[in-house]
Coordinates of C-alpha atoms and ligand atoms in Angstrom, one line a residue:
X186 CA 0.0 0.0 0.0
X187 CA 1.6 3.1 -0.8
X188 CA 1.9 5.7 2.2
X189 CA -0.6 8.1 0.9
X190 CA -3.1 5.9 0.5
X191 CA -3.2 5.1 4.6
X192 CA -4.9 6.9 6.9
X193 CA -2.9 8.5 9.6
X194 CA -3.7 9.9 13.2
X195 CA -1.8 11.3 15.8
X196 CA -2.4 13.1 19.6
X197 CA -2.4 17.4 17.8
X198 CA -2.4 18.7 21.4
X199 CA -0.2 19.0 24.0
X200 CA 1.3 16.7 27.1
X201 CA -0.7 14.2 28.8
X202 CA -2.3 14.6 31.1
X203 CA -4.9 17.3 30.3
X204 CA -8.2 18.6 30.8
X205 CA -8.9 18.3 26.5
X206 CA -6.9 16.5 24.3
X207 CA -7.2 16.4 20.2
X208 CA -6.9 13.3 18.1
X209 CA -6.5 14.2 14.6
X210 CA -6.8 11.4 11.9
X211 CA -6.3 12.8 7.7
X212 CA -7.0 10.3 5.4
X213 CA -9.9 8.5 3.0
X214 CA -10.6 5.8 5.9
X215 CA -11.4 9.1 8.6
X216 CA -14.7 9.0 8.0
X217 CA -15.2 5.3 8.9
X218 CA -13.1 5.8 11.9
X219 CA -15.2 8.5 12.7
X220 CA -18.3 6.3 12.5
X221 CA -16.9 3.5 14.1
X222 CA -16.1 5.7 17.3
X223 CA -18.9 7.7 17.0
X224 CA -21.5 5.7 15.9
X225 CA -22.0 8.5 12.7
X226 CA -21.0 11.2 10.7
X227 CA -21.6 14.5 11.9
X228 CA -22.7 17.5 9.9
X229 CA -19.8 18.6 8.5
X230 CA -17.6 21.3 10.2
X231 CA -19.9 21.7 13.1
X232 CA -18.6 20.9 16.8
X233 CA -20.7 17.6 17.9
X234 CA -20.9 15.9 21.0
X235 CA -20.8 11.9 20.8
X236 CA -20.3 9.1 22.8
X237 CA -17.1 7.5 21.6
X238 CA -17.0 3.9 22.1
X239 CA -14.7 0.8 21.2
X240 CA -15.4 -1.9 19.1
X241 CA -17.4 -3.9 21.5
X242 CA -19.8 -1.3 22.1
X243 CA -18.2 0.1 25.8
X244 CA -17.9 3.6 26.2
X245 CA -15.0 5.6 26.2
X246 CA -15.8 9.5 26.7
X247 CA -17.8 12.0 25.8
X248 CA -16.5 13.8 23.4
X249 CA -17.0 16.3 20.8
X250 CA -16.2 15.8 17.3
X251 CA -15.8 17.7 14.3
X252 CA -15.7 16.6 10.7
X253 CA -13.9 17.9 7.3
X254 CA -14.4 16.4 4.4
X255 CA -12.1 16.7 1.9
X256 CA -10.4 18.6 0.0
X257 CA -11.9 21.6 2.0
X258 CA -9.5 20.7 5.2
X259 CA -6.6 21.1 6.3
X260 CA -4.5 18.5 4.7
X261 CA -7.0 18.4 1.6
X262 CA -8.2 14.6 2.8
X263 CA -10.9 13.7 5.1
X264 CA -10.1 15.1 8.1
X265 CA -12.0 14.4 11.7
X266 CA -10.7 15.7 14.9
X267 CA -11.9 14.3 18.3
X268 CA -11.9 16.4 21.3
X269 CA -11.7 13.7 24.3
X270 CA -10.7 14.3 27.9
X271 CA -6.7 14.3 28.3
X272 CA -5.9 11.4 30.4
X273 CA -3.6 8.5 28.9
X274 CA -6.0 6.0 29.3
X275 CA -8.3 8.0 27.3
X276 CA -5.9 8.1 24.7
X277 CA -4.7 4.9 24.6
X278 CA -8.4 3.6 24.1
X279 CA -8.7 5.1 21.3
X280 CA -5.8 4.8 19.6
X281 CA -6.6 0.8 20.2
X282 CA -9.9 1.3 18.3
X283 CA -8.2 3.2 15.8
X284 CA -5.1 0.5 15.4
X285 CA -7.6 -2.2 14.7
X286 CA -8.4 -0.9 11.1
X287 CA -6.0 -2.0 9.1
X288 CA -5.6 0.8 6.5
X289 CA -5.0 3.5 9.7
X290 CA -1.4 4.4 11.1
X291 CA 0.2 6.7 13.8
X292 CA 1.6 9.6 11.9
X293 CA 5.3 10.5 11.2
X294 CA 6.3 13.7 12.6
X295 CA 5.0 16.4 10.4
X296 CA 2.8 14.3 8.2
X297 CA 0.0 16.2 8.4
X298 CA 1.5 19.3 7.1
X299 CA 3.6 17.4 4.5
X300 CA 0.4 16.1 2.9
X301 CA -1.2 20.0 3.0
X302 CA 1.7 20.7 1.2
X303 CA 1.8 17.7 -1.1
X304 CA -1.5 18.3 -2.1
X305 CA -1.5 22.3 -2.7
X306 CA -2.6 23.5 0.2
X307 CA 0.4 25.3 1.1
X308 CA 3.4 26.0 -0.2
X309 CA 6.9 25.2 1.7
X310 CA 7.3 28.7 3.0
X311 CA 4.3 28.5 4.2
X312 CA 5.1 25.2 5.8
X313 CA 8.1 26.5 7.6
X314 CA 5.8 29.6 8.4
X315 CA 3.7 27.0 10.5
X316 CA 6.9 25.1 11.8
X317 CA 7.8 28.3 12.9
X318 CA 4.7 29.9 14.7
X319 CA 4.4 26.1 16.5
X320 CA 7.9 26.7 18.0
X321 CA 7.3 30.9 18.8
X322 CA 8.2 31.8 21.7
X323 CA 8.5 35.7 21.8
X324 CA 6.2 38.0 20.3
X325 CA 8.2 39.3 17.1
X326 CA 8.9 35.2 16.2
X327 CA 5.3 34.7 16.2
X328 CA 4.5 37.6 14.4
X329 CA 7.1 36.7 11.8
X330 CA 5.9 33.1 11.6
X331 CA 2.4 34.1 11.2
X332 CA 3.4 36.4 8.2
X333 CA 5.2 33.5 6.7
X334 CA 1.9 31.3 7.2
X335 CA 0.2 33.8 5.3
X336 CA 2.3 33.4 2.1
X337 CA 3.8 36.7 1.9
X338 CA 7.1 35.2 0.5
X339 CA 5.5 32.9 -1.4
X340 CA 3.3 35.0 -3.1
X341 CA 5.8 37.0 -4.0
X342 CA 8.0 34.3 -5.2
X343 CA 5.1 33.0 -7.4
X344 CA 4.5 35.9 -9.1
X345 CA 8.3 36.6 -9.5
X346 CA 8.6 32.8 -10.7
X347 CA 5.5 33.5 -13.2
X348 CA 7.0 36.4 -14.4
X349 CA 10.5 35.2 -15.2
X350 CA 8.8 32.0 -17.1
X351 CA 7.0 35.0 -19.2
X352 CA 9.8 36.4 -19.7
X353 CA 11.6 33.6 -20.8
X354 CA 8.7 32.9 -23.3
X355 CA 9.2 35.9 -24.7
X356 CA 12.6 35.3 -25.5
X357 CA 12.3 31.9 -26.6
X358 CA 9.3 33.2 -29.3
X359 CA 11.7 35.8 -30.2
X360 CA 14.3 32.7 -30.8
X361 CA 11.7 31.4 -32.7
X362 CA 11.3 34.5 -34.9
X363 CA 15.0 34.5 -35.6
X364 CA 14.9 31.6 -37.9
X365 CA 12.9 32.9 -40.1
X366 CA 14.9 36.4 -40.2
X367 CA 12.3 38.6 -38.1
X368 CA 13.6 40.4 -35.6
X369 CA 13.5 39.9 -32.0
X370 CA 13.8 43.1 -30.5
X371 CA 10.7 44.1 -29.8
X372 CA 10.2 41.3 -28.0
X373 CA 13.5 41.0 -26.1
X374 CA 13.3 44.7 -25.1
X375 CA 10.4 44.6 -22.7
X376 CA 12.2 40.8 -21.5
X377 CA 14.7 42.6 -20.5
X378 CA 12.6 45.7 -18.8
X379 CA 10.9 43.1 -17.1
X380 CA 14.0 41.0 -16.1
X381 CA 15.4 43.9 -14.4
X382 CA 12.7 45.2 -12.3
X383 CA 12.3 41.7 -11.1
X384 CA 16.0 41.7 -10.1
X385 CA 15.6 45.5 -8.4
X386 CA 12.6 43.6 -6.6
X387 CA 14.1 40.5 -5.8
X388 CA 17.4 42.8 -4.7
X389 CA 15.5 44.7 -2.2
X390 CA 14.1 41.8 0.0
X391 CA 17.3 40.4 0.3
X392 CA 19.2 43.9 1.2
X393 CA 16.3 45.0 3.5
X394 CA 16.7 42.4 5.8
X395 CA 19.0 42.3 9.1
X396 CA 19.0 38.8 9.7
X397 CA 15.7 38.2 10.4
X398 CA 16.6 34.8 9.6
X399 CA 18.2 34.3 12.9
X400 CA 15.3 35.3 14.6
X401 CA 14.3 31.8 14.9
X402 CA 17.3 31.0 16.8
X403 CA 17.7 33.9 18.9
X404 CA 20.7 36.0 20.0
X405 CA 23.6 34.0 21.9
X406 CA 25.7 36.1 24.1
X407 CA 28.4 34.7 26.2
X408 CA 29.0 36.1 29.2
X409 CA 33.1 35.7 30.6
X410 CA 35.7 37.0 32.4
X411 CA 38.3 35.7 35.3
X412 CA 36.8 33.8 38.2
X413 CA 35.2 35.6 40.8
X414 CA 34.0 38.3 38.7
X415 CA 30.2 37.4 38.9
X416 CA 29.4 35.7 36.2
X417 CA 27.1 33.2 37.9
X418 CA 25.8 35.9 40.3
X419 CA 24.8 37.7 37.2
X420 CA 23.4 34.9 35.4
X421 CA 21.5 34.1 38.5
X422 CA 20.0 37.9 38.8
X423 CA 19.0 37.8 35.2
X424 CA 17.1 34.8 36.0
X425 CA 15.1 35.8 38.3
X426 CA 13.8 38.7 36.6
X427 CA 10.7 38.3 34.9
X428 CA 12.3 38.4 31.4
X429 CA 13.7 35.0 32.1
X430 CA 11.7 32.4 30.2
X431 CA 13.0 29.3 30.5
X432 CA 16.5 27.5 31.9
X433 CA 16.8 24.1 30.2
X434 CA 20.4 23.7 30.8
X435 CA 20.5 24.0 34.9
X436 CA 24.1 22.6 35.0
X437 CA 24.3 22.3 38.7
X438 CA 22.2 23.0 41.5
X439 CA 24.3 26.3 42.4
X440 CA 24.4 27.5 38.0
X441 CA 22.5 27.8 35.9
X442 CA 24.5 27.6 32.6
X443 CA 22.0 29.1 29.6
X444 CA 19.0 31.1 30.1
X445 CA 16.7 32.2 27.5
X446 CA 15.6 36.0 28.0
X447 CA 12.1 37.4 26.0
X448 CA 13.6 41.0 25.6
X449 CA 10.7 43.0 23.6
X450 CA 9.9 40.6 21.6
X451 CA 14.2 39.6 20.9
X452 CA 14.7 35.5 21.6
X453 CA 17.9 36.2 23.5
X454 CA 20.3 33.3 24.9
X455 CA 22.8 34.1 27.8
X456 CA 25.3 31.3 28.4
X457 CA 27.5 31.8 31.6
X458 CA 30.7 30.4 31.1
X459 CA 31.6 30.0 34.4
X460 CA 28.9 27.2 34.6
X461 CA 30.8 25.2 32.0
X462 CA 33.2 23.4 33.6
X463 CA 34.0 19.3 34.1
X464 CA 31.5 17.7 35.4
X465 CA 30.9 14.0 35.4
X466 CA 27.2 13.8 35.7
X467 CA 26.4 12.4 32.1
X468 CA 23.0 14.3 31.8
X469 CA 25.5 17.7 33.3
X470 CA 27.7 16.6 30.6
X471 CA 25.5 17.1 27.9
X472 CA 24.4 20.6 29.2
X473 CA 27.8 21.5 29.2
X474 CA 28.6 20.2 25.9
X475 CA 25.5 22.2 24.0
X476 CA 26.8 25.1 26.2
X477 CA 30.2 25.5 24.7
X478 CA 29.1 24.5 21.1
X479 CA 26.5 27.4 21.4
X480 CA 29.0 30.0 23.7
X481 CA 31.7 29.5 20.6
X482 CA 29.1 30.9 18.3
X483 CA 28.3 34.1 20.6
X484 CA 27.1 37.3 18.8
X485 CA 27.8 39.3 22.3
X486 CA 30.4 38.9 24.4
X487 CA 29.7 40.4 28.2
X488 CA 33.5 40.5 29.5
X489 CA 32.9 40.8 32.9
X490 CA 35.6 42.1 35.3
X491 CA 35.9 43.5 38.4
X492 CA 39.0 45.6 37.3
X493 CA 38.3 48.4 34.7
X494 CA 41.7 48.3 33.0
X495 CA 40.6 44.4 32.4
X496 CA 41.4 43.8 28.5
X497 CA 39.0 41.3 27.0
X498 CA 39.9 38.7 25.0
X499 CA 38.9 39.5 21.8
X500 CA 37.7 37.0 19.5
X501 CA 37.7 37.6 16.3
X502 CA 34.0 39.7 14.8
X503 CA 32.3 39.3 17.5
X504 CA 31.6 42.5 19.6
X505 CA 33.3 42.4 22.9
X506 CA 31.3 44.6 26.0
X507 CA 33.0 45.3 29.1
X508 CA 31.3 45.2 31.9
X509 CA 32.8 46.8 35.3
X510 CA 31.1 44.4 37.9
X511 CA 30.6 44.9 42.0
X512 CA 30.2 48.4 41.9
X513 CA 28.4 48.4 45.3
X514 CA 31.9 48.1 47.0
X515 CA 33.6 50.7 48.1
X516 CA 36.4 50.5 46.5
X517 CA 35.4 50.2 42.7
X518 CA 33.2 53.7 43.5
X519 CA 36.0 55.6 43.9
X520 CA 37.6 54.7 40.9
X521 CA 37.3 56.2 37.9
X522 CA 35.7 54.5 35.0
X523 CA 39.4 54.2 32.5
X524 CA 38.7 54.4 29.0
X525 CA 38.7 50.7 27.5
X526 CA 40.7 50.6 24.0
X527 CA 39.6 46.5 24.2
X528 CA 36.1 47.1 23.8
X529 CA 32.9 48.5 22.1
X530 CA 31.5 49.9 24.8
X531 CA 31.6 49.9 28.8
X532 CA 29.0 49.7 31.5
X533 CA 29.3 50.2 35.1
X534 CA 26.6 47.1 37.0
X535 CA 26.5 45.2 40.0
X536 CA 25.3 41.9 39.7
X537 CA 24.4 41.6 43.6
X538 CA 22.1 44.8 44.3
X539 CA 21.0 45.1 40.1
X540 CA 22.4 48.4 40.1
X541 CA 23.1 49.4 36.3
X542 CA 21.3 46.0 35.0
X543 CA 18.0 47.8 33.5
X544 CA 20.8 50.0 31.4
X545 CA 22.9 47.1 30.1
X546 CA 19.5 45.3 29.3
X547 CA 18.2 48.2 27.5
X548 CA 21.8 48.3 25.4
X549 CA 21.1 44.5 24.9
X550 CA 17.8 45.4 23.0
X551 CA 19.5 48.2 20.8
X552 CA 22.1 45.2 20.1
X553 CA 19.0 43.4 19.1
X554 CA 17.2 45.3 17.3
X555 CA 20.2 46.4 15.0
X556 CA 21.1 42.8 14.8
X557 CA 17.9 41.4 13.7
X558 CA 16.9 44.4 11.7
X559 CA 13.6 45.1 10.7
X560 CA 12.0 41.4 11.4
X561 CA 8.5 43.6 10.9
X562 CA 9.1 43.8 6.8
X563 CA 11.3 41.0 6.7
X564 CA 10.0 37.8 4.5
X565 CA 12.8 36.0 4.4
X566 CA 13.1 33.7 7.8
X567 CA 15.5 30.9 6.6
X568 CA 18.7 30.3 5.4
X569 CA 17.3 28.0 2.6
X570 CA 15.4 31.1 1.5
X571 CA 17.9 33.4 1.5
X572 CA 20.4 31.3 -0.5
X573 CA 17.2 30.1 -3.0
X574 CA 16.9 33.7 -3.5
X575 CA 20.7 34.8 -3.9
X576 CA 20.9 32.3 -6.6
X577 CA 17.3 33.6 -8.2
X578 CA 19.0 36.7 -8.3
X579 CA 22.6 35.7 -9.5
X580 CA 20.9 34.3 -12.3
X581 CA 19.2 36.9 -13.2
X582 CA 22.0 39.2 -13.3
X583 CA 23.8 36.9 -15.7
X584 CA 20.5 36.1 -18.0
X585 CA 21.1 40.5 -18.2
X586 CA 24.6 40.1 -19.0
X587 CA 24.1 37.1 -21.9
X588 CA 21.3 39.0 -23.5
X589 CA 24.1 40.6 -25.8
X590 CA 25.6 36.9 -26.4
X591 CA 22.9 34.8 -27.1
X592 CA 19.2 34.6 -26.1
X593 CA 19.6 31.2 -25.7
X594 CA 22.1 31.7 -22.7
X595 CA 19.7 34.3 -21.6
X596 CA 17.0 31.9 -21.5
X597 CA 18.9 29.6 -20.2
X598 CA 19.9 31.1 -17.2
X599 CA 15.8 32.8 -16.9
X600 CA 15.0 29.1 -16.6
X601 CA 18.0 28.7 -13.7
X602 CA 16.3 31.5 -11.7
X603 CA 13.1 29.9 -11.9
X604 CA 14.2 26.9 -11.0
X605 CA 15.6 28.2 -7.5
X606 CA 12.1 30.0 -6.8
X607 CA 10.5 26.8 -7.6
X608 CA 12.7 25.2 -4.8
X609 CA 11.6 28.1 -2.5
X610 CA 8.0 26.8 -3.1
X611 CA 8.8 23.2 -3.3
X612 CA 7.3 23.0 -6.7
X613 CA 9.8 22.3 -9.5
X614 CA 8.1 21.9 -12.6
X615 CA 9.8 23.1 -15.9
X616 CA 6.7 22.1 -17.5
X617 CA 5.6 25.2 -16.9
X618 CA 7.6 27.0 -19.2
X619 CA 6.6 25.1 -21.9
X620 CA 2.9 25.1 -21.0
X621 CA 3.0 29.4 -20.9
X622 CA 4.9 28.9 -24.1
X623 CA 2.5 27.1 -26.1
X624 CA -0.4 28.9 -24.1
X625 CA 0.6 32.8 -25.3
X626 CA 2.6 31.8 -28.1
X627 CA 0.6 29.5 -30.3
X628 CA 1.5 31.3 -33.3
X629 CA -0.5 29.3 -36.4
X630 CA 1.0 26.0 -35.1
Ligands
GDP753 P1 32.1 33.8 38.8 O1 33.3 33.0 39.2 O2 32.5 34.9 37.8 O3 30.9 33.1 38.4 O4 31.7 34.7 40.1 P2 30.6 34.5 41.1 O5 29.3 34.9 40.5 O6 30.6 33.2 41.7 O7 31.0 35.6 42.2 C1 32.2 35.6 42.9 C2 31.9 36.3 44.3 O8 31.7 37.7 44.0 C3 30.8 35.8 45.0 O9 31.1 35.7 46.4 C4 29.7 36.8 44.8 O10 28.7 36.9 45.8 C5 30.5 38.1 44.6 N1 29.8 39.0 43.8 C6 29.3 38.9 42.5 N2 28.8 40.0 42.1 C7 28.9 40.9 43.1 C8 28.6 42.3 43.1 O11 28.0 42.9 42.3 N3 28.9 42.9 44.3 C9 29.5 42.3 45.3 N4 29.8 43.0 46.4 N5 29.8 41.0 45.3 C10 29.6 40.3 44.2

């Protein structure tokens, strides 16, 4: 049986146990699952209470159910959700019930969306638009996954990808023409208008962006210095402010090695490096290890120091800030802030009282907001994007330069370019210039 033909269900909602949980099942047996469990079919898309029972008749739950028939669903098959209680056993139940017909499987991860997107329903930016909004967890990434959901770079890379295959018509009629000793330039002219615009276009997404891409990942900044500087106290005052979000990496009882901040909106990571050290507590271990991966890709470093001649080791492109710690004693008061040739800039804190913290995290949003650029117009979200579109684009520029050499090689390399934004879409289909070809084109033939 081939994959697509199955029907496949899975738990959509969240942890056991809890007060609702969602089967969803997509596929052309859903409907007979449905009725098996339910005892019918409900009206389509309309909430519906029902008894759901096994296949000897005992009860279950109470439930509601809802019911899409295909294509108008989701994945563009049958679809039937079933809203039961959340307990396991609940669950488990059903999914027996469920596992007795033969044509129905548990879903792979991501199967649902993979079959919207196999048949039509979205697009792969879109896809990585809801990939993306699933696993939000500050403001501006949701915002930014939810404008990918909509298709704003897909649209645009449709119509771009429509345009170029015209385009390429145009010049291949014009190839056409050439045989019989017409000329071509009245068709190759406004190609070529249209070529460039497209490029200008295409140009100005990828130069207006900061790198919203790495909005999905967040900021890392690395906080180090000599011992005893107050790193960990630091780390420790940062996490108990509000801002904090989660800790997944506790490394010890006493450190906590990575936190993840929510600053307006800005995913920001903060690894302490005075919480990696050697440790031989495997599940420690492996904190430690994704620590230093992620430290040795900082975009920040927070040189902490209790002396304010400190120089900060510099590594190489990545900003160094220093930060003058324990200003609550006595001593460091009375000193005068020197001038510090080893870093971009200076700030004065203490990690104990929180003196001077609501300045550096202010700083830390400016970092972010410069870094990230402006996520609010930004449509690209994804490396494979960006490079999709940077070859788009290359392409372009050379189908430009080749006009004067052949149209052929112009053509060629149109047909290169919309290849790449049919990649960015997931739909690679040169038929398509051959199908606008003989749509606009049939000239007597
Ligand atoms: P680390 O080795 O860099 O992580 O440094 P710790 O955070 O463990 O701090 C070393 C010592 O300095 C501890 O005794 C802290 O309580 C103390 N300390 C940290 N920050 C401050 C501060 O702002 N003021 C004062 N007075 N003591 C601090």
């Amino acid at each position: 049986m081939h994959p697509h033909d199955q029907t496949i269900f899975a738990l959509s909602s969240g942890r056991l146990p809890s007060a609702i949980a969602i089967v969803r099942l997509s596929g052309s047996h859903a409907g007979s699952a449905l009725r098996l469990l339910a005892g019918r079919l409900p009206v389509p898309r309309t909430a519906t209470r029902a008894l759901l029972r096994d296949g000897g008749g005992e009860a279950i739950d109470d439930a509601v159910v809802l019911w899409f028939p295909g294509p108008a669903s989701a994945t563009g098959e049958d679809v039937a959700e079933l809203h039961v209680h959340g307990s396991r056993a609940v669950i488990a139940a059903v999914f027996s019930v469920l596992s007795t017909m033969p044509q129905m499987r548990p879903a792979e991860p991501g199967e649902f969306t993979r079959r919207a997107f196999e048949n039509g329903k979205i697009d792969l930016t879109e896809a990585e638009g809801l990939d993306d909004l699933i696993h939000a967890d500050t403001d501006r990434q949701r915002r930014q996954a939810l404008r990918q959901l909509k298709g704003l770079l897909g649209d645009k890379a449709r119509s771009w990808r429509e345009q170029i295959i015209e385009a390429a018509a145009l010049i291949e009629a014009g190839i056409d023409f050439a045989d019989e000793g017409d000329v071509p330039t009245e068709l190759m002219a406004p190609a070529l208008a249209r070529i460039e615009q497209l490029l200008t276009e295409i140009e100005t997404v990828l130069s207006a962006q900061g790198r919203a891409e790495r909005l999905r990942d967040g900021l890392t900044v690395v906080i180090a210095g000599p011992p005893n500087a107050g790193k960990s106290t630091l780390m420790n005052q940062l996490a108990r402010r509000e801002v904090a979000i989660v800790s997944p990496h506790a490394g010890t009882t006493r450190d906590v090695i990575e936190i993840q901040l929510d600053l307006q909106g800005y995913p920001v990571t903060v690894i302490d490096t005075a919480g990696i050290r050697e440790t031989d507590d495997p599940v420690e271990q492996e904190g430690v290890r994704r620590a230093r991966d992620r430290a040795a890709q900082a975009d920040l470093v927070l040189w902490l120091s209790q002396d304010d001649q400190a120089e900060a080791e510099r590594r190489t492109g990545v900003p160094v800030w220093l930060i003058r710690n324990k200003i609550d004693l006595p001593a460091a008061q009375e000193r005068v802030v020197a001038s510090v040739q080893s870093a971009e800039r200076g700030f004065a804190i203490s990690a104990r009282t929180g003196a001077g913290l609501s300045e550096l995290l202010e700083a830390l949003v400016g970092f972010a907001g410069d870094f990230f650029g402006s996520t609010e117009n930004g449509l690209i979200t994804r490396e494979r994007q960006r490079t999709l579109l940077e070859e788009t684009a290359a392409a372009l520029r050379q189908s430009i330069a080749d006009v004067d050499l052949g149209e052929e090689l112009a053509a060629e390399e149109l047909r290169i370019a919309a290849l790449a934004l049919g990649r960015l879409l997931g739909r690679v289909d040169i038929e398509d210039v051959l199908d606008v070809i003989f749509r606009e084109f049939c000239i007597g033939k």
